[in-house]
Amino acid sequence: MTQIRVDLYSDTVTKPTPGMRQFMCQAEVGNEQEREDPTVNLLVEMVCELTGKEDAIYLPSGTMCNQIAFRVHCSHGDEIIMDETAHPIHSEAGGVAALSGAMIRTVKGNNGIFTADQVEAALRDPCDNHSPRSRAVSIEQTTNFGGGAVWPLQAIQGVCETAHKHGIATHMDGARLFNAVVASGVSAREYAEAFDSVWVDFSKGLGAPVGAVLAGSREFIREAWRFKHQFGGAMRQAGIIAAGCVYALRNHVDRLQDDHDNARLLADGLSSISGIAVEPVETNIVFFDTGGLGITAQEFCDRLLQSGVRMVAVADTRIRAVTHLDVTRDDMAFAVDAARQCAQAS
Ligand SMILES: *Cc1c(COP(=O)(O)O)cnc(C)c1O
């Protein structure tokens, strides 16, 4: 197999840094499922403070955060409104249907961002017994397949206000919340305020090996604990892994700006290659189209890989590249050169 020199497959490919590993080694631990693990408790407190929520719960993955939140918010036959590109629709193995028995009603947003009017139009008439019951609305900050776009605070407030006016729950999939925070200067607390549930992933740009934290009201988290056990997410000496997340919050938030700068460099470089159309870039995710080169995304990615650069084909001619703490400025130049050669060979 060709050696991968620059891995832009995802921001999940990062390995814990020596400093993070050291910190994890020294973590104080206890029985997490009895809330006796001091490191998990510290992480949970940090996330409560950052998001302004009453309580929070440590989980093995962002997927489990989504699934538990929807399970708490919904019953069988209920409906959740989200953008058509949303992660739970495409990348959680049908979990919403399997675990909550809920339906998803999609709206077509702009780069994954939709409006309060679209929510209003998607809501079911609660008096109509033919319809499913609208129960929750979910947004992604930042949008993943929407291109890493940042939901503006005003758009969030509009969507949440409409949802709450109709008595439905609001959920923020904050897989990349801190990318939004760093890109916009708006705090996590401000972004989280209007949501009943919100979570942060530590295994994406923050660079920890495992874990995500779901936050909400005391009552919401009490319910979430039942499903953490039910779904098999209750752990034991989880402080070992939670320490990576504590370390990430202390050391890896501000540096997300480097990832955004690198994504910008990559996008600018790719834009200069004729036949490649780059989508707008706001954070650490770069999407581009190979249609103008007359080759498929998969062919282009296969060629790139031969040059030691890994990206991922997500549609016929659409490719995704994601920057993270294990790639440098120089790596961007390397990736652009490789892409230029692949384009010229086409
Ligand atoms: C990665 C991701 C998830 C799932 O998180 P995991 O930790 O991989 O389970 C959910 N939503 C979005 C937007 C993501 O990018």
Short mmCIF file of C-alpha atoms and ligand atoms in Angstrom, two decimals:
data_model
loop_
_atom_site.label_atom_id
_atom_site.label_comp_id
_atom_site.label_asym_id
_atom_site.label_seq_id
_atom_site.Cartn_x
_atom_site.Cartn_y
_atom_site.Cartn_z
CA MET A 1 0.00 0.00 0.00
CA THR A 2 1.16 3.52 -0.76
CA GLN A 3 2.37 5.47 2.23
CA ILE A 4 -0.10 8.21 3.21
CA ARG A 5 1.83 11.43 3.67
CA VAL A 6 -1.02 13.89 4.05
CA ASP A 7 -4.22 12.43 5.45
CA LEU A 8 -7.20 14.71 4.82
CA TYR A 9 -9.73 11.89 5.06
CA SER A 10 -11.30 13.38 8.20
CA ASP A 11 -10.44 15.32 11.36
CA THR A 12 -10.99 12.01 13.17
CA VAL A 13 -7.62 10.64 11.98
CA THR A 14 -5.56 12.54 14.58
CA LYS A 15 -3.42 10.61 17.06
CA PRO A 16 -3.13 11.81 20.67
CA THR A 17 -0.10 14.09 21.10
CA PRO A 18 2.70 13.15 23.55
CA GLY A 19 1.33 15.78 25.98
CA MET A 20 -2.16 14.32 25.76
CA ARG A 21 -0.90 10.76 26.23
CA GLN A 22 1.09 11.84 29.29
CA PHE A 23 -1.96 13.54 30.77
CA MET A 24 -4.13 10.47 30.08
CA CYS A 25 -1.57 8.21 31.80
CA GLN A 26 -1.78 10.22 34.96
CA ALA A 27 -5.57 10.56 35.10
CA GLU A 28 -7.33 9.88 38.37
CA VAL A 29 -10.03 7.30 37.73
CA GLY A 30 -13.05 5.67 39.39
CA ASN A 31 -16.29 3.93 38.44
CA GLU A 32 -17.81 6.20 35.82
CA GLN A 33 -21.27 4.63 35.91
CA GLU A 34 -21.59 5.47 39.61
CA ARG A 35 -20.40 9.00 38.84
CA GLU A 36 -17.27 8.21 40.86
CA ASP A 37 -14.68 8.96 38.20
CA PRO A 38 -13.10 12.33 39.11
CA THR A 39 -11.74 12.95 35.61
CA VAL A 40 -15.07 12.26 33.91
CA ASN A 41 -16.76 14.47 36.53
CA LEU A 42 -14.28 17.26 35.79
CA LEU A 43 -14.89 16.97 32.04
CA VAL A 44 -18.65 17.07 32.54
CA GLU A 45 -18.32 20.18 34.74
CA MET A 46 -16.14 21.87 32.13
CA VAL A 47 -18.73 21.23 29.41
CA CYS A 48 -21.59 22.46 31.65
CA GLU A 49 -19.63 25.65 32.24
CA LEU A 50 -18.80 26.10 28.55
CA THR A 51 -22.34 25.44 27.31
CA GLY A 52 -24.23 27.00 30.22
CA LYS A 53 -26.22 23.80 30.80
CA GLU A 54 -27.22 22.33 34.18
CA ASP A 55 -25.81 18.85 33.66
CA ALA A 56 -23.99 16.70 31.11
CA ILE A 57 -23.06 13.10 30.42
CA TYR A 58 -19.91 11.53 28.97
CA LEU A 59 -20.51 9.12 26.09
CA PRO A 60 -18.28 7.02 23.82
CA SER A 61 -19.27 8.81 20.62
CA GLY A 62 -21.11 11.67 19.02
CA THR A 63 -23.43 9.17 17.40
CA MET A 64 -24.51 7.97 20.83
CA CYS A 65 -25.11 11.60 21.87
CA ASN A 66 -27.49 12.06 18.93
CA GLN A 67 -29.20 8.72 19.49
CA ILE A 68 -29.71 9.21 23.23
CA ALA A 69 -30.93 12.78 22.79
CA PHE A 70 -33.49 11.73 20.18
CA ARG A 71 -34.53 8.79 22.36
CA VAL A 72 -35.17 11.20 25.25
CA HIS A 73 -37.00 13.75 23.10
CA CYS A 74 -39.12 11.32 21.03
CA SER A 75 -41.44 8.36 21.21
CA HIS A 76 -42.31 5.83 18.49
CA GLY A 77 -44.00 7.49 15.53
CA ASP A 78 -42.70 10.97 16.35
CA GLU A 79 -40.92 13.08 13.77
CA ILE A 80 -37.65 15.02 13.92
CA ILE A 81 -36.94 17.90 11.54
CA MET A 82 -33.40 18.24 10.19
CA ASP A 83 -31.48 19.23 7.07
CA GLU A 84 -31.37 16.64 4.29
CA THR A 85 -27.56 16.39 4.65
CA ALA A 86 -27.67 15.69 8.42
CA HIS A 87 -25.40 13.03 9.93
CA PRO A 88 -28.16 10.95 11.62
CA ILE A 89 -29.84 10.47 8.22
CA HIS A 90 -26.79 9.20 6.34
CA SER A 91 -24.17 8.02 8.80
CA GLU A 92 -25.77 6.50 11.90
CA ALA A 93 -26.93 3.18 10.42
CA GLY A 94 -30.62 4.06 10.68
CA GLY A 95 -30.30 4.47 14.44
CA VAL A 96 -33.12 6.95 14.81
CA ALA A 97 -35.57 4.43 13.33
CA ALA A 98 -34.03 1.45 15.12
CA LEU A 99 -33.60 2.92 18.58
CA SER A 100 -36.25 5.63 18.89
CA GLY A 101 -38.80 4.46 16.31
CA ALA A 102 -38.91 8.05 15.10
CA MET A 103 -39.19 9.45 11.58
CA ILE A 104 -37.10 12.20 10.10
CA ARG A 105 -38.59 15.03 8.06
CA THR A 106 -35.92 16.64 5.93
CA VAL A 107 -35.69 20.27 4.91
CA LYS A 108 -33.47 21.51 2.12
CA GLY A 109 -31.17 24.09 3.66
CA ASN A 110 -28.45 26.23 2.19
CA ASN A 111 -25.13 24.48 3.01
CA GLY A 112 -27.02 22.61 5.72
CA ILE A 113 -28.49 25.79 7.20
CA PHE A 114 -32.26 26.20 7.13
CA THR A 115 -34.67 28.91 8.28
CA ALA A 116 -37.40 29.33 10.88
CA ASP A 117 -39.92 29.55 8.01
CA GLN A 118 -38.78 26.14 6.74
CA VAL A 119 -39.30 24.70 10.22
CA GLU A 120 -42.74 26.29 10.37
CA ALA A 121 -43.62 24.72 7.01
CA ALA A 122 -42.32 21.29 8.06
CA LEU A 123 -44.27 21.16 11.33
CA ARG A 124 -47.25 18.80 11.41
CA ASP A 125 -50.70 19.84 12.49
CA PRO A 126 -50.94 18.48 16.05
CA CYS A 127 -54.73 18.10 15.67
CA ASP A 128 -54.41 15.89 12.58
CA ASN A 129 -54.45 12.23 13.62
CA HIS A 130 -53.15 11.18 10.20
CA SER A 131 -49.80 12.89 10.74
CA PRO A 132 -46.80 11.88 12.78
CA ARG A 133 -46.17 14.15 15.75
CA SER A 134 -43.45 16.78 15.26
CA ARG A 135 -41.27 16.39 18.32
CA ALA A 136 -37.81 17.87 17.73
CA VAL A 137 -35.68 19.93 15.42
CA SER A 138 -31.95 19.26 15.05
CA ILE A 139 -29.14 21.34 13.58
CA GLU A 140 -25.43 20.67 12.99
CA GLN A 141 -22.81 23.17 14.15
CA THR A 142 -20.81 23.24 11.95
CA THR A 143 -22.64 21.56 9.08
CA ASN A 144 -20.64 18.53 7.95
CA PHE A 145 -21.95 17.66 4.50
CA GLY A 146 -23.12 21.25 4.24
CA GLY A 147 -19.42 22.13 3.89
CA GLY A 148 -18.38 23.11 7.42
CA ALA A 149 -20.65 26.17 7.33
CA VAL A 150 -21.26 28.02 10.59
CA TRP A 151 -24.87 28.50 11.67
CA PRO A 152 -25.25 32.22 12.43
CA LEU A 153 -26.54 32.90 15.95
CA GLN A 154 -29.58 34.72 14.58
CA ALA A 155 -30.59 31.80 12.37
CA ILE A 156 -30.31 29.49 15.40
CA GLN A 157 -32.41 31.78 17.52
CA GLY A 158 -35.09 31.98 14.82
CA VAL A 159 -35.29 28.20 14.39
CA CYS A 160 -35.35 27.55 18.14
CA GLU A 161 -37.94 30.22 18.83
CA THR A 162 -40.26 28.72 16.22
CA ALA A 163 -39.72 25.21 17.60
CA HIS A 164 -40.38 26.23 21.17
CA LYS A 165 -43.45 28.23 20.18
CA HIS A 166 -44.88 24.93 18.93
CA GLY A 167 -43.67 22.98 21.97
CA ILE A 168 -41.04 20.91 20.18
CA ALA A 169 -37.54 20.18 21.45
CA THR A 170 -34.34 21.69 19.99
CA HIS A 171 -31.10 19.75 19.57
CA MET A 172 -27.65 20.86 18.46
CA ASP A 173 -25.28 18.27 17.02
CA GLY A 174 -22.10 20.08 18.01
CA ALA A 175 -19.63 17.63 16.48
CA ARG A 176 -17.61 20.72 15.47
CA LEU A 177 -19.07 23.35 17.80
CA PHE A 178 -15.64 24.69 18.70
CA ASN A 179 -14.74 25.16 15.05
CA ALA A 180 -17.78 27.45 14.86
CA VAL A 181 -16.72 29.23 18.07
CA VAL A 182 -13.21 29.88 16.81
CA ALA A 183 -14.37 30.92 13.32
CA SER A 184 -17.06 33.33 14.53
CA GLY A 185 -15.95 34.58 17.95
CA VAL A 186 -19.41 33.66 19.30
CA SER A 187 -19.09 31.63 22.52
CA ALA A 188 -20.22 28.00 22.92
CA ARG A 189 -22.58 29.22 25.64
CA GLU A 190 -24.27 31.68 23.27
CA TYR A 191 -24.63 29.03 20.58
CA ALA A 192 -25.99 26.50 23.09
CA GLU A 193 -28.41 28.77 24.91
CA ALA A 194 -31.54 28.18 22.81
CA PHE A 195 -31.14 24.37 22.71
CA ASP A 196 -32.67 21.77 25.00
CA SER A 197 -29.79 19.42 24.21
CA VAL A 198 -26.33 20.02 22.82
CA TRP A 199 -23.18 17.94 22.48
CA VAL A 200 -19.54 18.33 21.65
CA ASP A 201 -17.29 15.74 20.00
CA PHE A 202 -13.73 15.36 21.27
CA SER A 203 -12.55 12.93 18.61
CA LYS A 204 -12.91 15.39 15.72
CA GLY A 205 -10.82 18.57 15.49
CA LEU A 206 -10.15 18.61 19.23
CA GLY A 207 -7.87 15.62 18.71
CA ALA A 208 -8.81 13.28 21.58
CA PRO A 209 -9.00 9.55 20.83
CA VAL A 210 -12.48 8.85 22.27
CA GLY A 211 -15.56 10.58 23.54
CA ALA A 212 -18.26 13.18 23.37
CA VAL A 213 -20.30 15.03 26.00
CA LEU A 214 -24.06 15.61 25.80
CA ALA A 215 -25.45 18.50 27.87
CA GLY A 216 -28.90 19.75 28.84
CA SER A 217 -31.21 20.31 31.79
CA ARG A 218 -30.89 18.18 34.93
CA GLU A 219 -34.07 16.38 33.98
CA PHE A 220 -32.92 15.72 30.40
CA ILE A 221 -29.62 14.27 31.62
CA ARG A 222 -31.39 12.12 34.22
CA GLU A 223 -33.31 10.50 31.35
CA ALA A 224 -30.17 10.33 29.21
CA TRP A 225 -28.51 8.20 31.92
CA ARG A 226 -31.20 5.53 31.54
CA PHE A 227 -30.46 5.24 27.83
CA LYS A 228 -26.69 5.38 28.36
CA HIS A 229 -27.11 2.14 30.27
CA GLN A 230 -29.69 0.77 27.86
CA PHE A 231 -27.52 1.46 24.78
CA GLY A 232 -24.39 0.09 26.46
CA GLY A 233 -22.60 3.41 26.85
CA ALA A 234 -22.07 3.24 30.63
CA MET A 235 -18.36 2.75 31.29
CA ARG A 236 -16.02 2.03 34.23
CA GLN A 237 -12.60 3.73 34.62
CA ALA A 238 -13.40 6.09 31.76
CA GLY A 239 -11.23 8.85 33.25
CA ILE A 240 -8.35 7.44 31.18
CA ILE A 241 -10.11 8.47 27.98
CA ALA A 242 -11.94 11.48 29.43
CA ALA A 243 -8.51 12.91 30.34
CA GLY A 244 -7.79 13.23 26.61
CA CYS A 245 -10.92 15.38 26.32
CA VAL A 246 -9.98 17.57 29.31
CA TYR A 247 -6.55 18.05 27.78
CA ALA A 248 -8.12 18.90 24.43
CA LEU A 249 -10.35 21.58 25.98
CA ARG A 250 -7.33 23.12 27.67
CA ASN A 251 -4.93 22.94 24.73
CA HIS A 252 -6.65 22.32 21.42
CA VAL A 253 -9.44 24.87 21.11
CA ASP A 254 -7.62 28.05 20.08
CA ARG A 255 -5.41 26.15 17.66
CA LEU A 256 -8.46 25.23 15.54
CA GLN A 257 -7.72 28.54 13.82
CA ASP A 258 -4.66 26.85 12.27
CA ASP A 259 -6.95 24.20 10.77
CA HIS A 260 -9.17 26.92 9.31
CA ASP A 261 -6.15 28.74 7.87
CA ASN A 262 -4.91 25.47 6.36
CA ALA A 263 -8.32 24.71 4.86
CA ARG A 264 -8.28 28.17 3.30
CA LEU A 265 -4.80 27.55 1.85
CA LEU A 266 -5.92 24.22 0.45
CA ALA A 267 -9.10 25.73 -1.03
CA ASP A 268 -7.19 28.60 -2.63
CA GLY A 269 -4.63 26.20 -4.08
CA LEU A 270 -7.29 23.84 -5.45
CA SER A 271 -9.23 26.80 -6.93
CA SER A 272 -6.17 27.69 -9.00
CA ILE A 273 -6.36 24.31 -10.78
CA SER A 274 -8.45 24.53 -13.91
CA GLY A 275 -11.33 22.04 -13.98
CA ILE A 276 -11.71 21.98 -10.19
CA ALA A 277 -14.60 23.88 -8.57
CA VAL A 278 -14.18 24.52 -4.85
CA GLU A 279 -17.21 25.10 -2.60
CA PRO A 280 -17.16 27.99 -0.11
CA VAL A 281 -14.95 27.26 2.93
CA GLU A 282 -15.69 28.64 6.40
CA THR A 283 -13.92 26.27 8.78
CA ASN A 284 -11.86 23.07 8.41
CA ILE A 285 -13.86 21.27 5.72
CA VAL A 286 -13.17 21.65 1.99
CA PHE A 287 -15.48 20.21 -0.67
CA PHE A 288 -14.65 20.36 -4.35
CA ASP A 289 -15.97 19.05 -7.64
CA THR A 290 -14.00 17.16 -10.27
CA GLY A 291 -16.73 17.31 -12.94
CA GLY A 292 -14.78 19.92 -14.94
CA LEU A 293 -11.86 17.48 -15.24
CA GLY A 294 -14.10 14.83 -16.75
CA ILE A 295 -13.18 12.26 -14.10
CA THR A 296 -15.03 10.85 -11.14
CA ALA A 297 -14.26 11.79 -7.57
CA GLN A 298 -13.23 8.20 -6.88
CA GLU A 299 -10.72 8.15 -9.76
CA PHE A 300 -9.28 11.46 -8.58
CA CYS A 301 -8.98 10.20 -4.99
CA ASP A 302 -7.32 6.97 -6.19
CA ARG A 303 -4.75 9.02 -8.09
CA LEU A 304 -4.17 11.35 -5.14
CA LEU A 305 -3.55 8.38 -2.91
CA GLN A 306 -0.80 7.20 -5.28
CA SER A 307 0.88 10.53 -4.50
CA GLY A 308 0.44 10.01 -0.76
CA VAL A 309 -2.57 12.29 -0.24
CA ARG A 310 -5.82 10.88 1.09
CA MET A 311 -9.19 12.57 0.56
CA VAL A 312 -12.63 10.99 0.30
CA ALA A 313 -15.07 10.77 -2.62
CA VAL A 314 -18.54 11.53 -1.24
CA ALA A 315 -20.53 11.63 -4.50
CA ASP A 316 -19.93 11.05 -8.22
CA THR A 317 -17.76 14.12 -8.62
CA ARG A 318 -17.64 15.56 -5.08
CA ILE A 319 -14.61 15.19 -2.82
CA ARG A 320 -14.16 16.11 0.85
CA ALA A 321 -10.87 17.09 2.51
CA VAL A 322 -10.69 17.95 6.21
CA THR A 323 -7.82 19.68 8.02
CA HIS A 324 -6.80 18.85 11.60
CA LEU A 325 -3.95 19.02 14.08
CA ASP A 326 -1.86 16.35 12.37
CA VAL A 327 -1.40 18.31 9.13
CA THR A 328 0.71 21.41 8.52
CA ARG A 329 0.88 24.38 6.19
CA ASP A 330 3.55 22.57 4.17
CA ASP A 331 1.24 19.58 3.85
CA MET A 332 -1.30 21.86 2.16
CA ALA A 333 1.26 22.85 -0.48
CA PHE A 334 2.10 19.17 -0.94
CA ALA A 335 -1.59 18.26 -1.34
CA VAL A 336 -2.20 21.07 -3.84
CA ASP A 337 0.82 19.99 -5.93
CA ALA A 338 -0.41 16.42 -5.92
CA ALA A 339 -3.90 17.53 -6.96
CA ARG A 340 -2.44 19.66 -9.76
CA GLN A 341 -0.51 16.69 -11.13
CA CYS A 342 -3.57 14.42 -10.91
CA ALA A 343 -5.65 17.05 -12.71
CA GLN A 344 -3.08 17.46 -15.48
CA ALA A 345 -2.87 13.70 -15.96
CA SER A 346 -6.63 13.53 -16.52
C1 LIG B 1 -18.77 12.84 13.27
C2 LIG B 1 -20.14 13.37 13.38
C3 LIG B 1 -21.10 12.76 14.18
C4 LIG B 1 -20.85 11.46 14.91
O1 LIG B 1 -19.82 11.51 15.82
P1 LIG B 1 -18.97 10.19 16.15
O2 LIG B 1 -18.13 10.63 17.31
O3 LIG B 1 -18.18 9.87 14.92
O4 LIG B 1 -19.94 9.12 16.49
C5 LIG B 1 -22.35 13.34 14.25
N1 LIG B 1 -22.62 14.48 13.60
C6 LIG B 1 -21.74 15.09 12.83
C7 LIG B 1 -22.10 16.37 12.16
C8 LIG B 1 -20.46 14.57 12.67
O5 LIG B 1 -19.58 15.18 11.88
#
